[in-house]
Coordinates of C-alpha atoms and ligand atoms in Angstrom, one line a residue:
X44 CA -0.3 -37.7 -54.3
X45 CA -1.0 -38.0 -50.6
X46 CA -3.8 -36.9 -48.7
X47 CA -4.7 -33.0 -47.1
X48 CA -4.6 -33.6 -43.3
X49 CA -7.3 -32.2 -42.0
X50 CA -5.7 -30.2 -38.8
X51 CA -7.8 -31.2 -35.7
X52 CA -5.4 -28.7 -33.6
X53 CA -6.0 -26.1 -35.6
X54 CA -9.9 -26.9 -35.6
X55 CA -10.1 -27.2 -32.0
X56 CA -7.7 -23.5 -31.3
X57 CA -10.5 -21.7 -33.6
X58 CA -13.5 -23.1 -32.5
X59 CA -12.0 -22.1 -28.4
X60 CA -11.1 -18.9 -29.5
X61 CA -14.9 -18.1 -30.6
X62 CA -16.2 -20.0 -27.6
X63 CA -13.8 -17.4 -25.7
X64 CA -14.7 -14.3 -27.5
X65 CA -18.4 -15.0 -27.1
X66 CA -17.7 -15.2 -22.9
X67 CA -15.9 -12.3 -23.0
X68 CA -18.6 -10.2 -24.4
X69 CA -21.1 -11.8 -21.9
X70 CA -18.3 -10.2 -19.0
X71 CA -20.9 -7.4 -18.8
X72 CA -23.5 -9.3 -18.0
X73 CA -22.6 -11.0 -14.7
X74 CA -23.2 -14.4 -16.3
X75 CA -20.9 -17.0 -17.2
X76 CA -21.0 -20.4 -18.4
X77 CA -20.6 -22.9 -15.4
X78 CA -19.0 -26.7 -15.8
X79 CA -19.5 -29.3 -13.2
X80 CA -16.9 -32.5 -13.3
X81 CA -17.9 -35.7 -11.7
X82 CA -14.3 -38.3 -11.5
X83 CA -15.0 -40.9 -9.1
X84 CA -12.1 -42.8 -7.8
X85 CA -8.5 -42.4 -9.6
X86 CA -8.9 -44.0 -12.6
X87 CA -5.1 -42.6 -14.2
X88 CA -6.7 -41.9 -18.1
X89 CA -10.3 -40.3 -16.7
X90 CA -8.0 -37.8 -14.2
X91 CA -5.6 -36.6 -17.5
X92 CA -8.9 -36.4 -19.0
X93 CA -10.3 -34.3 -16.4
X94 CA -7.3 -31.9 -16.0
X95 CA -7.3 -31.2 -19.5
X96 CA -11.1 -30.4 -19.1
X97 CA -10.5 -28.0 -16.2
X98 CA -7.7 -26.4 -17.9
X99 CA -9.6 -25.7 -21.2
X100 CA -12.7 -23.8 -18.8
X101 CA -10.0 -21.7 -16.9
X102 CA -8.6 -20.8 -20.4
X103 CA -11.8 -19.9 -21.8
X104 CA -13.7 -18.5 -18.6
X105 CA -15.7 -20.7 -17.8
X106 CA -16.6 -21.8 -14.8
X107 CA -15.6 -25.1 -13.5
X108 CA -15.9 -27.6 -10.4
X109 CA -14.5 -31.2 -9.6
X110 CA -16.4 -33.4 -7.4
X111 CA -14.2 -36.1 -6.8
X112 CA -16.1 -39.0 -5.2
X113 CA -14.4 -42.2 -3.8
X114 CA -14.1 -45.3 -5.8
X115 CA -16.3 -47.4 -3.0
X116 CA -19.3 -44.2 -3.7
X117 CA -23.1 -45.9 -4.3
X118 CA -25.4 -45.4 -7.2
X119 CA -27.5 -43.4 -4.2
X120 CA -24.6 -41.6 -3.2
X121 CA -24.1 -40.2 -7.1
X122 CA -27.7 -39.6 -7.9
X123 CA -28.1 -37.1 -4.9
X124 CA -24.7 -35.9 -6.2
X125 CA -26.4 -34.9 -9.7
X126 CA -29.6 -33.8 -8.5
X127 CA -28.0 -31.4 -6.3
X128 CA -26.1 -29.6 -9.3
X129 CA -29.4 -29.9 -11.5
X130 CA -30.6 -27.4 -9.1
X131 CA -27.9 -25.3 -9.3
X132 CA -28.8 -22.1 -11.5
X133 CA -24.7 -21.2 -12.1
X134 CA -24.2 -24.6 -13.4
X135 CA -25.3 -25.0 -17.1
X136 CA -22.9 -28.5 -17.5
X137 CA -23.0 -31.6 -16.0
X138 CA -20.1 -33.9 -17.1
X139 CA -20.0 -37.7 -15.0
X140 CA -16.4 -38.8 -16.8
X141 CA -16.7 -42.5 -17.5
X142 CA -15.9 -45.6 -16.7
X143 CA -17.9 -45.3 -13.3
X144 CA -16.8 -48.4 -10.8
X145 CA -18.6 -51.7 -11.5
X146 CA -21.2 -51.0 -8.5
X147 CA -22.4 -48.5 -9.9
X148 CA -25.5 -48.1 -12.0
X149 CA -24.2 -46.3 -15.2
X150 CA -27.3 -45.6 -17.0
X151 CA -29.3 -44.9 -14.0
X152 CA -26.8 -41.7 -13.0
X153 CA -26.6 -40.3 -16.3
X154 CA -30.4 -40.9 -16.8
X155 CA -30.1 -38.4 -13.4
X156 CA -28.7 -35.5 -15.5
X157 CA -30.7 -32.5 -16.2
X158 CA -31.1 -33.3 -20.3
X159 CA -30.6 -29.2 -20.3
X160 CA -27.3 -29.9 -18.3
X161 CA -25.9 -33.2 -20.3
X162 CA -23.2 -31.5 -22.2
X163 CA -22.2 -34.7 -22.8
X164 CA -25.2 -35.0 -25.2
X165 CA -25.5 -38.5 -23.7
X166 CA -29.3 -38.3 -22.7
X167 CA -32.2 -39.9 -24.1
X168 CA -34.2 -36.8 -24.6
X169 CA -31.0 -35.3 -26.6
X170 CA -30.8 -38.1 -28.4
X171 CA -34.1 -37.9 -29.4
X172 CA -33.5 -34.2 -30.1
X173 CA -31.0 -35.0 -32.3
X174 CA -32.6 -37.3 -34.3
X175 CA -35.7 -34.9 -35.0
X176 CA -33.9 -32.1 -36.0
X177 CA -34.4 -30.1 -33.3
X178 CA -32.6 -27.9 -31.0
X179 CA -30.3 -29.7 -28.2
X180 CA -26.4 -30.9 -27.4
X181 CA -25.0 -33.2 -29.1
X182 CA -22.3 -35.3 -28.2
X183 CA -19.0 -34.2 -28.3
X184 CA -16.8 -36.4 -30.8
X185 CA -19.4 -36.4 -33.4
X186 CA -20.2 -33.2 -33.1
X187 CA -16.2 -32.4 -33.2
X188 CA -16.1 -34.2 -36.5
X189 CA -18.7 -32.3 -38.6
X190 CA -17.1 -29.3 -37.5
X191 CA -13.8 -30.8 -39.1
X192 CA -15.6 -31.8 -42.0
X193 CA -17.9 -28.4 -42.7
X194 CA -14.6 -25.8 -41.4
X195 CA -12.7 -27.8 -44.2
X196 CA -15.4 -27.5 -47.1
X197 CA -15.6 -30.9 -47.7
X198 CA -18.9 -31.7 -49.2
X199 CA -21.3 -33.5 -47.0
X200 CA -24.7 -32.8 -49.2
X201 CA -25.5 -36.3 -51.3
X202 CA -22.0 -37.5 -50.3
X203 CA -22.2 -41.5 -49.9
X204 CA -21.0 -41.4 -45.8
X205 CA -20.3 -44.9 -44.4
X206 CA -19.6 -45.0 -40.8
X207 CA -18.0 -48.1 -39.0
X208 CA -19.1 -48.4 -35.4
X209 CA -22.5 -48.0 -33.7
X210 CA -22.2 -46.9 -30.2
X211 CA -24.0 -44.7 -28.4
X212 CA -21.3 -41.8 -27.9
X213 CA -19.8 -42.1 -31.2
X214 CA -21.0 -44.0 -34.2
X215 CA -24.6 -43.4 -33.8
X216 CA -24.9 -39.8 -33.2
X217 CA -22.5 -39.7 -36.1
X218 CA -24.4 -41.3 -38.5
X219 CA -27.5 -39.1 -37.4
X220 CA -25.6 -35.9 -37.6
X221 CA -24.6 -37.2 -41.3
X222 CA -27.9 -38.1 -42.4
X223 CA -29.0 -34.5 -41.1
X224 CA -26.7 -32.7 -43.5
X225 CA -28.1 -34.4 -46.4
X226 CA -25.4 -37.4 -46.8
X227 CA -26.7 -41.4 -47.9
X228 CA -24.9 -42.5 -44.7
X229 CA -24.3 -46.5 -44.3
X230 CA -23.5 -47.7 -40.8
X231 CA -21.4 -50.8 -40.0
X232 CA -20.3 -52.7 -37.0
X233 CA -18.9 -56.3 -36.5
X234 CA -21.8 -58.3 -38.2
X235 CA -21.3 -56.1 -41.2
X236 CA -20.8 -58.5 -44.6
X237 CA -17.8 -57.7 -46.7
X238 CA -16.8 -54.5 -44.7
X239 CA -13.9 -53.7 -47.5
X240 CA -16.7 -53.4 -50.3
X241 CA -19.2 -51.2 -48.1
X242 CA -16.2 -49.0 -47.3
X243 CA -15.2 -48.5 -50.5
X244 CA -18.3 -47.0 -51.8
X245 CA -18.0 -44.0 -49.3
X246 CA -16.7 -40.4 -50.1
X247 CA -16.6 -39.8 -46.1
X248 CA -15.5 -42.8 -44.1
X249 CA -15.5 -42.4 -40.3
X250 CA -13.9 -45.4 -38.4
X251 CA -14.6 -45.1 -34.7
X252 CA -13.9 -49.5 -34.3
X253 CA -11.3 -49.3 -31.3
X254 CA -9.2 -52.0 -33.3
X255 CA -5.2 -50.3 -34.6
X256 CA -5.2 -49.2 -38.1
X257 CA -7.6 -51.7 -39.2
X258 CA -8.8 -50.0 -42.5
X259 CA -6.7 -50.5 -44.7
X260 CA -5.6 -49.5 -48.0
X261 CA -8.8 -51.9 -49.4
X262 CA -11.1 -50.3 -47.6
X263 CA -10.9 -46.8 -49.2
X264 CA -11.8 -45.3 -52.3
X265 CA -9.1 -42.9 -54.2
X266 CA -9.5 -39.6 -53.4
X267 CA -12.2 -40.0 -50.2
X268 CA -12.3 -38.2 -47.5
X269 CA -11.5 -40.3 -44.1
X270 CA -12.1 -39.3 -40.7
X271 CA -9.9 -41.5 -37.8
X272 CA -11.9 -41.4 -34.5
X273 CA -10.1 -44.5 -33.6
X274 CA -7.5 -43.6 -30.4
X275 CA -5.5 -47.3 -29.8
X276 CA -1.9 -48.3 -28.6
X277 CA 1.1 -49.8 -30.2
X278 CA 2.6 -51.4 -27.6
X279 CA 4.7 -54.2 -29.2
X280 CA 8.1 -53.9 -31.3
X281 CA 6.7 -56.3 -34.1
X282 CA 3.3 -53.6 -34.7
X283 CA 5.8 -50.7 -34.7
X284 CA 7.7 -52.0 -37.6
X285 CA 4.0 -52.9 -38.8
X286 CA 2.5 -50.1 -38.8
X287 CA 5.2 -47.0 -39.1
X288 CA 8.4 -48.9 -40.9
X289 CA 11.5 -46.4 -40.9
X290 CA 9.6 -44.0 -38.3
X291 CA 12.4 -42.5 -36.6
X292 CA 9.9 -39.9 -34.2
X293 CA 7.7 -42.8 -33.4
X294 CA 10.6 -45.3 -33.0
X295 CA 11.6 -42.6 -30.5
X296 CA 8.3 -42.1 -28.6
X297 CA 8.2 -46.0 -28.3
X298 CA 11.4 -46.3 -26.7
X299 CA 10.9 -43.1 -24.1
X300 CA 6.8 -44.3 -23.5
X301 CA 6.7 -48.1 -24.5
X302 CA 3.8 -47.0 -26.8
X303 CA 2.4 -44.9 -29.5
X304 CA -0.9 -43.8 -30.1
X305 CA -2.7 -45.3 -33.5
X306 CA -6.1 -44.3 -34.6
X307 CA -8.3 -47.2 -36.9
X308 CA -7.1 -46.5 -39.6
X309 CA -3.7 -47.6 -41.1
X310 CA -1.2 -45.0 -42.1
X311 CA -0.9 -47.0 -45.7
X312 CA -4.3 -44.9 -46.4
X313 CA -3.1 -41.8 -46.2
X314 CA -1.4 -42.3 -49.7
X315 CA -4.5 -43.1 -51.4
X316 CA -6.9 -40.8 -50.2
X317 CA -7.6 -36.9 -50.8
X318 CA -7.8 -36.1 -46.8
X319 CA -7.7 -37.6 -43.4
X320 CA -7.5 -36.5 -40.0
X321 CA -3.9 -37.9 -38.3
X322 CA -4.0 -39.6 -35.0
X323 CA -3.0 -37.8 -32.5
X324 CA -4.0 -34.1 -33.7
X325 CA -7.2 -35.1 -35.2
X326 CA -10.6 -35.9 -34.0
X327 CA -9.1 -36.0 -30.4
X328 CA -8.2 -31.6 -29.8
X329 CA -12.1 -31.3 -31.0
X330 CA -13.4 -33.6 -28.6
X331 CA -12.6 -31.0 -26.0
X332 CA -13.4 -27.7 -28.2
X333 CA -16.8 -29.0 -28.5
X334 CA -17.4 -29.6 -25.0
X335 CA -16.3 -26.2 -24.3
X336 CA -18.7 -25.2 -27.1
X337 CA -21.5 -27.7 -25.7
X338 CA -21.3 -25.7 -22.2
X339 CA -22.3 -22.3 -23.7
X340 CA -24.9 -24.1 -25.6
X341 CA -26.3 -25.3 -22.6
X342 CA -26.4 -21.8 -20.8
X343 CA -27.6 -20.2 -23.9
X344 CA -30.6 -22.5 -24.4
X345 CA -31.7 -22.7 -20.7
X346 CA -30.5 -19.4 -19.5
X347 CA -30.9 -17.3 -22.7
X348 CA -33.6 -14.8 -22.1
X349 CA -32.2 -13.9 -18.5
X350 CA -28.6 -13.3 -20.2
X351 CA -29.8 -11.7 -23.1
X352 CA -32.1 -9.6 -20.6
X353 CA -28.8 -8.7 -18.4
X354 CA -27.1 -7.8 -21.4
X355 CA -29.6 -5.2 -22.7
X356 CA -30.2 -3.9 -19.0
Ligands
NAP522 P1 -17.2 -49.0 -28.8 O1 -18.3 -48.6 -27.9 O2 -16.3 -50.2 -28.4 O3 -17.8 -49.4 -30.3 C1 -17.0 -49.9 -31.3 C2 -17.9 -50.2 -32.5 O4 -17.0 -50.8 -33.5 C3 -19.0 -51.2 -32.2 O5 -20.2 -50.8 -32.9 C4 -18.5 -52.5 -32.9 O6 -19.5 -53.3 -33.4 C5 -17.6 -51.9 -34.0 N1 -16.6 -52.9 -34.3 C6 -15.7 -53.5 -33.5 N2 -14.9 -54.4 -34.2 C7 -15.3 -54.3 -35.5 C8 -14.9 -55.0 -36.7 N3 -13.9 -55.9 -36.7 N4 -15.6 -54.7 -37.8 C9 -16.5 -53.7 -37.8 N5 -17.0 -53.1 -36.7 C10 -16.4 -53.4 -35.6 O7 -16.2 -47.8 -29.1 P2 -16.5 -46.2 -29.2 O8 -16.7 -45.7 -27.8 O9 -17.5 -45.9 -30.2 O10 -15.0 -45.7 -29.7 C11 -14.5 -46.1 -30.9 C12 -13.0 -45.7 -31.0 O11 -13.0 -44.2 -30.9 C13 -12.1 -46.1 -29.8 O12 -10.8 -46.3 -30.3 C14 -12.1 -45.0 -28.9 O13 -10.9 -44.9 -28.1 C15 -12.2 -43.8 -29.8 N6 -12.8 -42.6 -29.3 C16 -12.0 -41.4 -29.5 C17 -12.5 -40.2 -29.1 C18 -11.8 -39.0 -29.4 O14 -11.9 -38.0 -28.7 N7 -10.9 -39.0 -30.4 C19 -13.7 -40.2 -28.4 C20 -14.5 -41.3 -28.2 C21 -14.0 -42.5 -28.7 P3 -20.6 -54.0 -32.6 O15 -21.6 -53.0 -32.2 O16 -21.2 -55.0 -33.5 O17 -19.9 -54.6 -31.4

């Protein structure tokens, strides 16, 4: 039997629509949720990321602006950047779209960001938040994947949850947000001994490696539930007819493009498992829904009282 496929897209839609809903019945109020984009220099994937970012605030009404600094701009240059939109009452998010150029201090500028402003729930203090259980944002991709996992009822309470990956952005907040809805959560990176084994024992696997459908068929347990974070490229004949043998769509796409996108995970695993998010239309669509989602958050929780007050006057 082959797996449910757990329909990021459709995730993402619902989850934009309530975001929406909830800002239209603010209208009344004069306030709206404000987004602030910082894209330094034209990196080509950060400026498709961007537009799509824009787009999805003009959709929803939310406010949005892009401050597009040059490539050459200083650690100095940025910080003054960011401090000037932490003071800015209309702006509740403040999104600095990675990689920033080699010159610059990374940590230091998002250090910089209003932790009430980091939408990107990159901060320290919203780590820390996160990891005490209390009120804060959380970052987006993890955040994006519980929402796949609760909206699809699949049990997280005592589920054994192994997560490969430890970064900052996505396997660490991930694990946390696990362990916070009651799951036995295992995390694994590259040091990990006999990954296959450790994977196997999980009822919720999350791969978020960076390495093209490296979990394989061993790795999983019948029936699990497997989330593909994962977002790679096929870009060589010999991995096509690897990875999706008799594939006529992506034969297609690699012939127009000269790649296809591949998540961690290797399609194999969709036969032996009970659900799994595809790659694209998985994990990807909710990346952006929760951002949209993060920036209300952010005005509710620092502007709340004044937009409940406006509301009631
Ligand atoms: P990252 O910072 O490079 O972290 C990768 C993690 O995987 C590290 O913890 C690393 O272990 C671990 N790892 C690497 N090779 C491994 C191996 N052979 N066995 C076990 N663990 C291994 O990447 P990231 O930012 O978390 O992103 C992970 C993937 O998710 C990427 O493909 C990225 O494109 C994708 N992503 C997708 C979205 C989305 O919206 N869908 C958002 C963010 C990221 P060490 O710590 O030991 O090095």
């Amino acid at each position: 039997m082959s797996a449910v496929i757990l329909d990021g897209n459709r995730i993402a839609t619902d989850i934009k629509n309530e975001v929406a809903e909830e800002i239209r019945n603010l209208s009344g109020s004069g306030v709206r949720p404000g987004l602030a984009v910082v894209l330094v220099g034209h990196n080509p994937a950060s400026e498709i990321y961007v537009r799509s970012k824009v787009k999805a605030c003009e959709a929803l009404g939310i406010f949005s602006e892009k401050h597009t600094p040059p490539e050459s701009v200083s650690t100095q240059e940025l910080l003054e950047l960011v401090h000037s939109l932490n003071s800015r009452e209309e702006i509740d998010g403040i999104l600095v779209q990675l990689p920033l150029p080699p010159q610059v201090d990374a940590k230091k500028v998002l250090l910089a960001v209003d932790p009430a402003k980091d939408v990107d729930g990159f901060h320290p203090m919203n780590v820390g938040l996160l990891s005490t259980q209390r009120p804060g944002l959380v970052s987006c991709t993890p955040a994006g994947v519980m929402e796949i996992l609760q909206r699809s009822n699949i049990p997280i309470s005592g589920a054994d949850a192994v997560v490969v990956g430890r970064s900052d952005i996505v396997g660490k907040p991930m694990a946390m947000l696990l362990t916070n809805a009651n799951a036995t959560v295992t995390i694994c990176h590259s040091k990990s001994r006999d990954l296959p084994s450790v994977c196997r024992r999980a009822d919720i696997l999350v791969a978020a490696i960076g390495r093209a459908g490296m979990i394989t068929r061993e790795f999983v347990k019948a029936g699990a539930t497997v989330v593909d974070v994962g977002m790679n490229k096929v870009t060589t004949q010999k991995d096509l007819e690897y990875f999706f043998p008799g594939d006529q769509k992506r034969a297609q796409a690699f012939a127009k493009n000269g790649s296809v996108l591949i998540g961690d995970v290797h399609p194999e695993v969709a036969g032996v498992v009970g659900a799994i998010t595809p790659v694209p239309g998985g994990v990807g669509p909710l990346t952006i829904a929760m951002l949209m989602s993060n920036t209300l958050k952010a005005m509710k929780l620092r502007r709340g009282e004044r937009v409940r007050e406006a509301v009631v006057r």
